[in-house]
Amino acid sequence: MGRMDNKPARLENLHTDKGKVPVYATGIVAQPWDDYTATDHDVWRRLYERQRTLLIGRASDEFLAAQDAMGMTPDRIPKFSDMDQALHDATGWTLVGVEGLLPELDFFDHLANRRFPVTWWIRRPDQVDYIEEPDLFHDLFGHVPLLMNPVFADYMQAYGRGGVKAHGIGADALVNLTRLYWYTVEFGLIRQKDGLRIYGSGIVSSKGESIHCLESDAPNRIGFDLERIMRTRYRIDTFQKTYFVIDSFAQLMDATGPDFTPIYARLATQDSHPAGAVLDGDRVFHRGSGEGWASDGDV
Ligand SMILES: [Fe+2]
């Protein structure tokens, strides 16, 4: 009996302010590579080929080059150990296999120590277009390549350290910091010489959002502003109403330089912004038409 005959080690569903969320065992697991089925490899291949084709000219040059440099290919699900070697040589990061989404503090602790948790299982064929929680494709195809970039790799570690700290400060600080992750690591855009490009993992692992974020009139595209982002709610069930655009990975890294503690204190006295708001002072690349936006449901 191979590992794939079992379900991921899910402990229970936990009730939170975001509804019921799955909670997984937090231990590190060896990738059960020999147990992946032909169907698993085929899901990887289909997703990889479709997204790579779509992402040429849409994803940042850094992202595409990093995938190639790591030796990520559509042929079969990559072995974490192979990816790990390339990553170690480039930036000293390590991949660790996990059962799924981790509790915040465990996740932050991994990042703070330059370990990136990757879900070992891949979605089913009927989930190719949408899955509500991160799987191997999202984590490995979406998140891991930019860890090859030294500046982005440092940003991820700084984020993890900031997370450990925010966790000690309180729930509101964590909300602020989570918005930063959401609007950069998951749904960020970057301005290249030849136009806006995607670097966020939530976008590059989604066919629909890869097109929507750059080509639709509906969403706002606004220049990166740390405190502005920390005040802005977001969407978990639909495409984003707003994407924030960085000029460079150095801009991200620089933004994490100051101590966030006084920022959290200031934000605690201010209302949050709706996901679709455009504010005075925003550097607007595109003002969204708002077409198709739900009127509620920002989190
Ligand atoms: Fe993610």
mmCIF file of C-alpha atoms and ligand atoms in Angstrom:
data_model
loop_
_atom_site.group_PDB
_atom_site.id
_atom_site.type_symbol
_atom_site.label_atom_id
_atom_site.label_comp_id
_atom_site.label_asym_id
_atom_site.label_seq_id
_atom_site.Cartn_x
_atom_site.Cartn_y
_atom_site.Cartn_z
ATOM 1 C CA MET A 1 0.000 0.000 0.000
ATOM 2 C CA GLY A 2 1.495 3.268 -1.098
ATOM 3 C CA ARG A 3 1.142 6.560 0.641
ATOM 4 C CA MET A 4 -1.182 7.847 -2.067
ATOM 5 C CA ASP A 5 -3.800 5.335 -0.964
ATOM 6 C CA ASN A 6 -4.239 7.459 2.121
ATOM 7 C CA LYS A 7 -5.594 10.931 2.469
ATOM 8 C CA PRO A 8 -3.346 13.741 3.717
ATOM 9 C CA ALA A 9 -3.174 13.703 7.474
ATOM 10 C CA ARG A 10 -5.934 16.165 8.147
ATOM 11 C CA LEU A 11 -6.676 16.525 11.820
ATOM 12 C CA GLU A 12 -10.038 18.228 11.859
ATOM 13 C CA ASN A 13 -11.919 21.211 10.594
ATOM 14 C CA LEU A 14 -11.407 24.222 12.779
ATOM 15 C CA HIS A 15 -13.964 27.002 13.183
ATOM 16 C CA THR A 16 -12.395 30.415 12.722
ATOM 17 C CA ASP A 17 -13.582 33.904 11.805
ATOM 18 C CA LYS A 18 -13.024 32.876 8.184
ATOM 19 C CA GLY A 19 -15.359 29.893 8.503
ATOM 20 C CA LYS A 20 -14.283 26.288 8.708
ATOM 21 C CA VAL A 21 -10.694 25.748 7.670
ATOM 22 C CA PRO A 22 -8.860 22.465 7.392
ATOM 23 C CA VAL A 23 -6.102 21.863 9.864
ATOM 24 C CA TYR A 24 -3.367 19.460 8.971
ATOM 25 C CA ALA A 25 -0.744 17.608 10.890
ATOM 26 C CA THR A 26 2.194 19.989 11.138
ATOM 27 C CA GLY A 27 5.077 17.554 10.867
ATOM 28 C CA ILE A 28 7.461 17.447 7.936
ATOM 29 C CA VAL A 29 6.826 14.511 5.585
ATOM 30 C CA ALA A 30 9.049 12.897 2.976
ATOM 31 C CA GLN A 31 7.636 13.368 -0.518
ATOM 32 C CA PRO A 32 6.085 9.979 -1.423
ATOM 33 C CA TRP A 33 7.390 10.300 -4.966
ATOM 34 C CA ASP A 34 7.272 6.624 -5.904
ATOM 35 C CA ASP A 35 3.621 6.520 -4.991
ATOM 36 C CA TYR A 36 2.436 9.219 -7.382
ATOM 37 C CA THR A 37 0.153 7.656 -9.968
ATOM 38 C CA ALA A 38 0.195 8.204 -13.726
ATOM 39 C CA THR A 39 -2.865 10.402 -13.179
ATOM 40 C CA ASP A 40 -0.945 12.566 -10.685
ATOM 41 C CA HIS A 41 1.911 13.078 -13.136
ATOM 42 C CA ASP A 42 -0.590 13.809 -15.885
ATOM 43 C CA VAL A 43 -2.315 16.495 -13.801
ATOM 44 C CA TRP A 44 1.093 18.115 -13.238
ATOM 45 C CA ARG A 45 1.890 17.949 -16.955
ATOM 46 C CA ARG A 46 -1.428 19.424 -18.049
ATOM 47 C CA LEU A 47 -1.237 22.257 -15.540
ATOM 48 C CA TYR A 48 2.421 22.942 -16.212
ATOM 49 C CA GLU A 49 2.031 23.096 -19.998
ATOM 50 C CA ARG A 50 -1.085 25.223 -19.867
ATOM 51 C CA GLN A 51 0.296 27.738 -17.399
ATOM 52 C CA ARG A 52 3.758 28.009 -18.955
ATOM 53 C CA THR A 53 2.235 28.759 -22.340
ATOM 54 C CA LEU A 54 -0.027 31.362 -20.807
ATOM 55 C CA LEU A 55 2.730 32.911 -18.705
ATOM 56 C CA ILE A 56 5.229 33.650 -21.471
ATOM 57 C CA GLY A 57 4.895 37.410 -21.820
ATOM 58 C CA ARG A 58 2.682 37.604 -18.709
ATOM 59 C CA ALA A 59 4.847 36.336 -15.853
ATOM 60 C CA SER A 60 7.963 38.218 -14.813
ATOM 61 C CA ASP A 61 11.129 37.256 -16.674
ATOM 62 C CA GLU A 62 12.677 36.323 -13.318
ATOM 63 C CA PHE A 63 9.951 33.795 -12.608
ATOM 64 C CA LEU A 64 10.192 32.033 -15.965
ATOM 65 C CA ALA A 65 13.980 31.973 -15.933
ATOM 66 C CA ALA A 66 13.980 30.548 -12.410
ATOM 67 C CA GLN A 67 11.682 27.677 -13.361
ATOM 68 C CA ASP A 68 14.083 26.743 -16.131
ATOM 69 C CA ALA A 69 17.134 27.160 -13.922
ATOM 70 C CA MET A 70 15.644 24.774 -11.370
ATOM 71 C CA GLY A 71 15.036 22.148 -14.011
ATOM 72 C CA MET A 72 11.277 22.209 -13.505
ATOM 73 C CA THR A 73 9.655 20.526 -16.493
ATOM 74 C CA PRO A 74 6.216 19.229 -17.465
ATOM 75 C CA ASP A 75 7.471 15.639 -17.842
ATOM 76 C CA ARG A 76 6.688 14.496 -14.340
ATOM 77 C CA ILE A 77 6.119 15.820 -10.838
ATOM 78 C CA PRO A 78 9.514 17.148 -9.762
ATOM 79 C CA LYS A 79 11.299 15.545 -6.854
ATOM 80 C CA PHE A 80 11.599 17.988 -3.976
ATOM 81 C CA SER A 81 15.167 16.748 -3.496
ATOM 82 C CA ASP A 82 16.136 17.811 -7.041
ATOM 83 C CA MET A 83 14.538 21.246 -6.664
ATOM 84 C CA ASP A 84 16.140 21.546 -3.260
ATOM 85 C CA GLN A 85 19.609 21.162 -4.676
ATOM 86 C CA ALA A 86 19.168 24.027 -7.151
ATOM 87 C CA LEU A 87 17.585 26.184 -4.490
ATOM 88 C CA HIS A 88 20.297 25.469 -1.963
ATOM 89 C CA ASP A 89 22.987 26.478 -4.431
ATOM 90 C CA ALA A 90 21.184 29.692 -5.399
ATOM 91 C CA THR A 91 19.905 31.093 -2.110
ATOM 92 C CA GLY A 92 20.244 28.518 0.656
ATOM 93 C CA TRP A 93 16.526 27.814 0.904
ATOM 94 C CA THR A 94 15.227 24.295 1.605
ATOM 95 C CA LEU A 95 11.930 22.699 0.667
ATOM 96 C CA VAL A 96 10.035 20.738 3.292
ATOM 97 C CA GLY A 97 7.114 18.463 2.456
ATOM 98 C CA VAL A 98 3.913 19.086 4.422
ATOM 99 C CA GLU A 99 0.366 17.757 4.488
ATOM 100 C CA GLY A 100 -1.251 21.088 3.618
ATOM 101 C CA LEU A 101 -1.895 24.577 4.978
ATOM 102 C CA LEU A 102 -0.074 25.090 8.245
ATOM 103 C CA PRO A 103 -1.051 27.055 11.339
ATOM 104 C CA GLU A 104 0.342 30.580 11.004
ATOM 105 C CA LEU A 105 3.121 30.325 13.550
ATOM 106 C CA ASP A 106 4.478 27.056 12.097
ATOM 107 C CA PHE A 107 4.434 28.622 8.646
ATOM 108 C CA PHE A 108 6.220 31.787 9.799
ATOM 109 C CA ASP A 109 8.833 29.743 11.626
ATOM 110 C CA HIS A 110 9.649 27.788 8.468
ATOM 111 C CA LEU A 111 10.046 30.967 6.415
ATOM 112 C CA ALA A 112 12.130 32.660 9.090
ATOM 113 C CA ASN A 113 14.541 29.727 8.795
ATOM 114 C CA ARG A 114 14.571 29.699 4.984
ATOM 115 C CA ARG A 115 12.450 26.563 4.714
ATOM 116 C CA PHE A 116 9.537 26.592 2.316
ATOM 117 C CA PRO A 117 6.677 24.167 3.062
ATOM 118 C CA VAL A 118 5.356 22.391 -0.043
ATOM 119 C CA THR A 119 2.166 20.325 0.015
ATOM 120 C CA TRP A 120 3.053 16.782 -1.101
ATOM 121 C CA TRP A 121 -0.255 15.897 -2.816
ATOM 122 C CA ILE A 122 -1.557 17.167 -6.136
ATOM 123 C CA ARG A 123 -5.163 17.969 -7.015
ATOM 124 C CA ARG A 124 -7.463 15.579 -8.848
ATOM 125 C CA PRO A 125 -8.124 15.927 -12.594
ATOM 126 C CA ASP A 126 -11.547 17.452 -11.920
ATOM 127 C CA GLN A 127 -9.838 20.193 -9.859
ATOM 128 C CA VAL A 128 -7.500 21.375 -12.602
ATOM 129 C CA ASP A 129 -9.311 24.698 -12.998
ATOM 130 C CA TYR A 130 -9.953 25.434 -9.348
ATOM 131 C CA ILE A 131 -9.005 24.140 -5.936
ATOM 132 C CA GLU A 132 -9.781 26.068 -2.783
ATOM 133 C CA GLU A 133 -6.641 25.127 -0.870
ATOM 134 C CA PRO A 134 -2.963 24.974 -1.836
ATOM 135 C CA ASP A 135 -1.733 21.729 -3.389
ATOM 136 C CA LEU A 136 1.629 20.688 -4.818
ATOM 137 C CA PHE A 137 1.056 22.534 -8.075
ATOM 138 C CA HIS A 138 0.304 25.849 -6.386
ATOM 139 C CA ASP A 139 3.182 25.531 -3.942
ATOM 140 C CA LEU A 140 5.870 24.151 -6.227
ATOM 141 C CA PHE A 141 5.047 25.732 -9.582
ATOM 142 C CA GLY A 142 3.783 28.968 -8.045
ATOM 143 C CA HIS A 143 5.899 29.716 -4.989
ATOM 144 C CA VAL A 144 9.221 27.965 -5.307
ATOM 145 C CA PRO A 145 10.749 29.500 -8.466
ATOM 146 C CA LEU A 146 11.170 33.016 -7.067
ATOM 147 C CA LEU A 147 13.003 31.615 -4.056
ATOM 148 C CA MET A 148 15.865 31.310 -6.566
ATOM 149 C CA ASN A 149 16.028 35.117 -6.653
ATOM 150 C CA PRO A 150 18.311 36.339 -3.845
ATOM 151 C CA VAL A 151 16.332 39.494 -3.097
ATOM 152 C CA PHE A 152 12.939 37.818 -3.163
ATOM 153 C CA ALA A 153 14.355 34.972 -1.077
ATOM 154 C CA ASP A 154 15.448 37.484 1.562
ATOM 155 C CA TYR A 155 12.022 39.130 1.473
ATOM 156 C CA MET A 156 10.350 35.795 2.220
ATOM 157 C CA GLN A 157 12.605 35.243 5.202
ATOM 158 C CA ALA A 158 12.001 38.789 6.444
ATOM 159 C CA TYR A 159 8.282 38.138 6.096
ATOM 160 C CA GLY A 160 8.584 34.983 8.202
ATOM 161 C CA ARG A 161 10.470 36.844 10.914
ATOM 162 C CA GLY A 162 7.851 39.591 10.789
ATOM 163 C CA GLY A 163 5.163 36.940 11.139
ATOM 164 C CA VAL A 164 6.695 35.458 14.263
ATOM 165 C CA LYS A 165 6.868 38.950 15.719
ATOM 166 C CA ALA A 166 3.315 39.913 14.685
ATOM 167 C CA HIS A 167 2.039 36.680 16.184
ATOM 168 C CA GLY A 168 3.402 37.855 19.511
ATOM 169 C CA ILE A 169 1.815 41.294 19.137
ATOM 170 C CA GLY A 170 -1.730 40.179 18.458
ATOM 171 C CA ALA A 171 -4.495 39.263 16.041
ATOM 172 C CA ASP A 172 -4.829 42.715 14.472
ATOM 173 C CA ALA A 173 -1.134 42.873 13.619
ATOM 174 C CA LEU A 174 -1.425 39.471 11.976
ATOM 175 C CA VAL A 175 -4.340 40.657 9.871
ATOM 176 C CA ASN A 176 -2.249 43.600 8.667
ATOM 177 C CA LEU A 177 0.723 41.411 7.852
ATOM 178 C CA THR A 178 -1.373 38.763 6.114
ATOM 179 C CA ARG A 179 -2.658 41.433 3.724
ATOM 180 C CA LEU A 180 0.939 42.193 2.776
ATOM 181 C CA TYR A 181 1.549 38.529 1.929
ATOM 182 C CA TRP A 182 -1.688 38.341 -0.005
ATOM 183 C CA TYR A 183 -1.057 41.416 -2.148
ATOM 184 C CA THR A 184 2.602 40.624 -2.825
ATOM 185 C CA VAL A 185 3.581 36.949 -2.563
ATOM 186 C CA GLU A 186 0.197 35.636 -3.700
ATOM 187 C CA PHE A 187 -1.232 38.329 -5.994
ATOM 188 C CA GLY A 188 1.577 40.744 -6.810
ATOM 189 C CA LEU A 189 2.378 42.392 -10.130
ATOM 190 C CA ILE A 190 5.757 43.853 -11.081
ATOM 191 C CA ARG A 191 6.591 46.621 -13.529
ATOM 192 C CA GLN A 192 9.174 45.526 -16.085
ATOM 193 C CA LYS A 193 10.661 47.725 -18.813
ATOM 194 C CA ASP A 194 8.242 46.135 -21.270
ATOM 195 C CA GLY A 195 5.124 46.353 -19.132
ATOM 196 C CA LEU A 196 3.331 44.883 -16.142
ATOM 197 C CA ARG A 197 4.066 41.258 -15.313
ATOM 198 C CA ILE A 198 2.870 38.704 -12.777
ATOM 199 C CA TYR A 199 4.957 37.417 -9.890
ATOM 200 C CA GLY A 200 2.255 36.357 -7.389
ATOM 201 C CA SER A 201 1.860 32.613 -6.843
ATOM 202 C CA GLY A 202 -1.922 32.730 -6.555
ATOM 203 C CA ILE A 203 -2.012 34.235 -10.032
ATOM 204 C CA VAL A 204 0.587 32.113 -11.829
ATOM 205 C CA SER A 205 -1.132 28.923 -10.684
ATOM 206 C CA SER A 206 -4.535 30.102 -11.998
ATOM 207 C CA LYS A 207 -5.431 30.205 -15.684
ATOM 208 C CA GLY A 208 -8.320 32.633 -15.264
ATOM 209 C CA GLU A 209 -6.527 35.084 -13.000
ATOM 210 C CA SER A 210 -3.345 35.084 -15.124
ATOM 211 C CA ILE A 211 -5.382 36.676 -17.884
ATOM 212 C CA HIS A 212 -7.742 38.736 -15.720
ATOM 213 C CA CYS A 213 -5.091 40.523 -13.654
ATOM 214 C CA LEU A 214 -3.333 42.013 -16.681
ATOM 215 C CA GLU A 215 -5.984 42.215 -19.395
ATOM 216 C CA SER A 216 -9.326 42.874 -17.713
ATOM 217 C CA ASP A 217 -10.648 46.438 -17.277
ATOM 218 C CA ALA A 218 -12.385 45.406 -14.050
ATOM 219 C CA PRO A 219 -9.584 45.443 -11.428
ATOM 220 C CA ASN A 220 -7.515 48.352 -10.145
ATOM 221 C CA ARG A 221 -3.774 48.211 -10.699
ATOM 222 C CA ILE A 222 -2.114 50.449 -8.126
ATOM 223 C CA GLY A 223 1.479 51.152 -7.106
ATOM 224 C CA PHE A 224 2.856 49.291 -4.079
ATOM 225 C CA ASP A 225 2.470 51.097 -0.756
ATOM 226 C CA LEU A 226 3.131 49.040 2.372
ATOM 227 C CA GLU A 227 0.807 50.775 4.798
ATOM 228 C CA ARG A 228 -1.941 51.175 2.212
ATOM 229 C CA ILE A 229 -1.795 47.428 1.523
ATOM 230 C CA MET A 230 -1.886 46.567 5.220
ATOM 231 C CA ARG A 231 -5.168 48.495 5.456
ATOM 232 C CA THR A 232 -6.790 46.870 2.436
ATOM 233 C CA ARG A 233 -9.187 43.922 2.609
ATOM 234 C CA TYR A 234 -9.107 41.290 -0.110
ATOM 235 C CA ARG A 235 -11.047 38.541 -1.877
ATOM 236 C CA ILE A 236 -10.681 34.869 -1.191
ATOM 237 C CA ASP A 237 -13.536 33.605 -3.366
ATOM 238 C CA THR A 238 -13.168 35.599 -6.595
ATOM 239 C CA PHE A 239 -10.482 37.368 -8.618
ATOM 240 C CA GLN A 240 -8.934 40.308 -6.775
ATOM 241 C CA LYS A 241 -10.510 43.745 -7.175
ATOM 242 C CA THR A 242 -7.099 45.385 -6.811
ATOM 243 C CA TYR A 243 -3.562 44.325 -7.713
ATOM 244 C CA PHE A 244 -0.555 46.184 -6.318
ATOM 245 C CA VAL A 245 2.411 46.777 -8.571
ATOM 246 C CA ILE A 246 6.034 46.772 -7.388
ATOM 247 C CA ASP A 247 8.899 48.345 -9.332
ATOM 248 C CA SER A 248 11.414 45.726 -8.242
ATOM 249 C CA PHE A 249 11.953 43.002 -5.668
ATOM 250 C CA ALA A 250 14.343 45.397 -3.944
ATOM 251 C CA GLN A 251 11.385 47.706 -3.300
ATOM 252 C CA LEU A 252 9.640 44.854 -1.463
ATOM 253 C CA MET A 253 12.690 44.018 0.571
ATOM 254 C CA ASP A 254 13.324 47.673 1.455
ATOM 255 C CA ALA A 255 9.740 48.039 2.657
ATOM 256 C CA THR A 256 10.326 45.365 5.301
ATOM 257 C CA GLY A 257 13.323 47.231 6.724
ATOM 258 C CA PRO A 258 11.510 49.421 9.290
ATOM 259 C CA ASP A 259 9.988 47.985 12.466
ATOM 260 C CA PHE A 260 6.287 47.379 11.777
ATOM 261 C CA THR A 261 5.285 47.803 15.444
ATOM 262 C CA PRO A 262 4.425 51.549 15.185
ATOM 263 C CA ILE A 263 2.638 50.864 11.894
ATOM 264 C CA TYR A 264 0.448 48.229 13.543
ATOM 265 C CA ALA A 265 -0.327 50.670 16.359
ATOM 266 C CA ARG A 266 -1.345 53.352 13.873
ATOM 267 C CA LEU A 267 -3.443 50.977 11.766
ATOM 268 C CA ALA A 268 -5.287 49.768 14.864
ATOM 269 C CA THR A 269 -6.907 53.209 15.099
ATOM 270 C CA GLN A 270 -7.922 53.354 11.425
ATOM 271 C CA ASP A 271 -10.641 51.695 9.356
ATOM 272 C CA SER A 272 -9.660 49.202 6.700
ATOM 273 C CA HIS A 273 -10.187 49.968 3.014
ATOM 274 C CA PRO A 274 -12.570 47.957 0.831
ATOM 275 C CA ALA A 275 -10.782 45.663 -1.614
ATOM 276 C CA GLY A 276 -11.847 47.764 -4.601
ATOM 277 C CA ALA A 277 -11.169 51.260 -3.253
ATOM 278 C CA VAL A 278 -9.045 53.800 -5.125
ATOM 279 C CA LEU A 279 -7.711 56.455 -2.768
ATOM 280 C CA ASP A 280 -6.291 59.961 -3.065
ATOM 281 C CA GLY A 281 -2.554 59.498 -3.210
ATOM 282 C CA ASP A 282 -2.704 56.123 -4.964
ATOM 283 C CA ARG A 283 -0.335 55.719 -7.871
ATOM 284 C CA VAL A 284 -2.920 54.444 -10.319
ATOM 285 C CA PHE A 285 -1.755 52.370 -13.270
ATOM 286 C CA HIS A 286 -5.333 51.442 -14.080
ATOM 287 C CA ARG A 287 -8.592 52.445 -12.403
ATOM 288 C CA GLY A 288 -10.860 49.409 -12.451
ATOM 289 C CA SER A 289 -14.271 49.527 -14.076
ATOM 290 C CA GLY A 290 -15.551 47.351 -11.249
ATOM 291 C CA GLU A 291 -17.468 45.203 -13.698
ATOM 292 C CA GLY A 292 -18.685 41.986 -12.131
ATOM 293 C CA TRP A 293 -17.635 42.919 -8.613
ATOM 294 C CA ALA A 294 -19.599 41.481 -5.719
ATOM 295 C CA SER A 295 -20.720 44.273 -3.388
ATOM 296 C CA ASP A 296 -19.770 42.400 -0.236
ATOM 297 C CA GLY A 297 -17.516 39.582 0.842
ATOM 298 C CA ASP A 298 -14.163 41.347 1.291
ATOM 299 C CA VAL A 299 -12.190 39.743 4.087
HETATM 300 FE FE FE B 1 0.188 30.302 -1.742
#
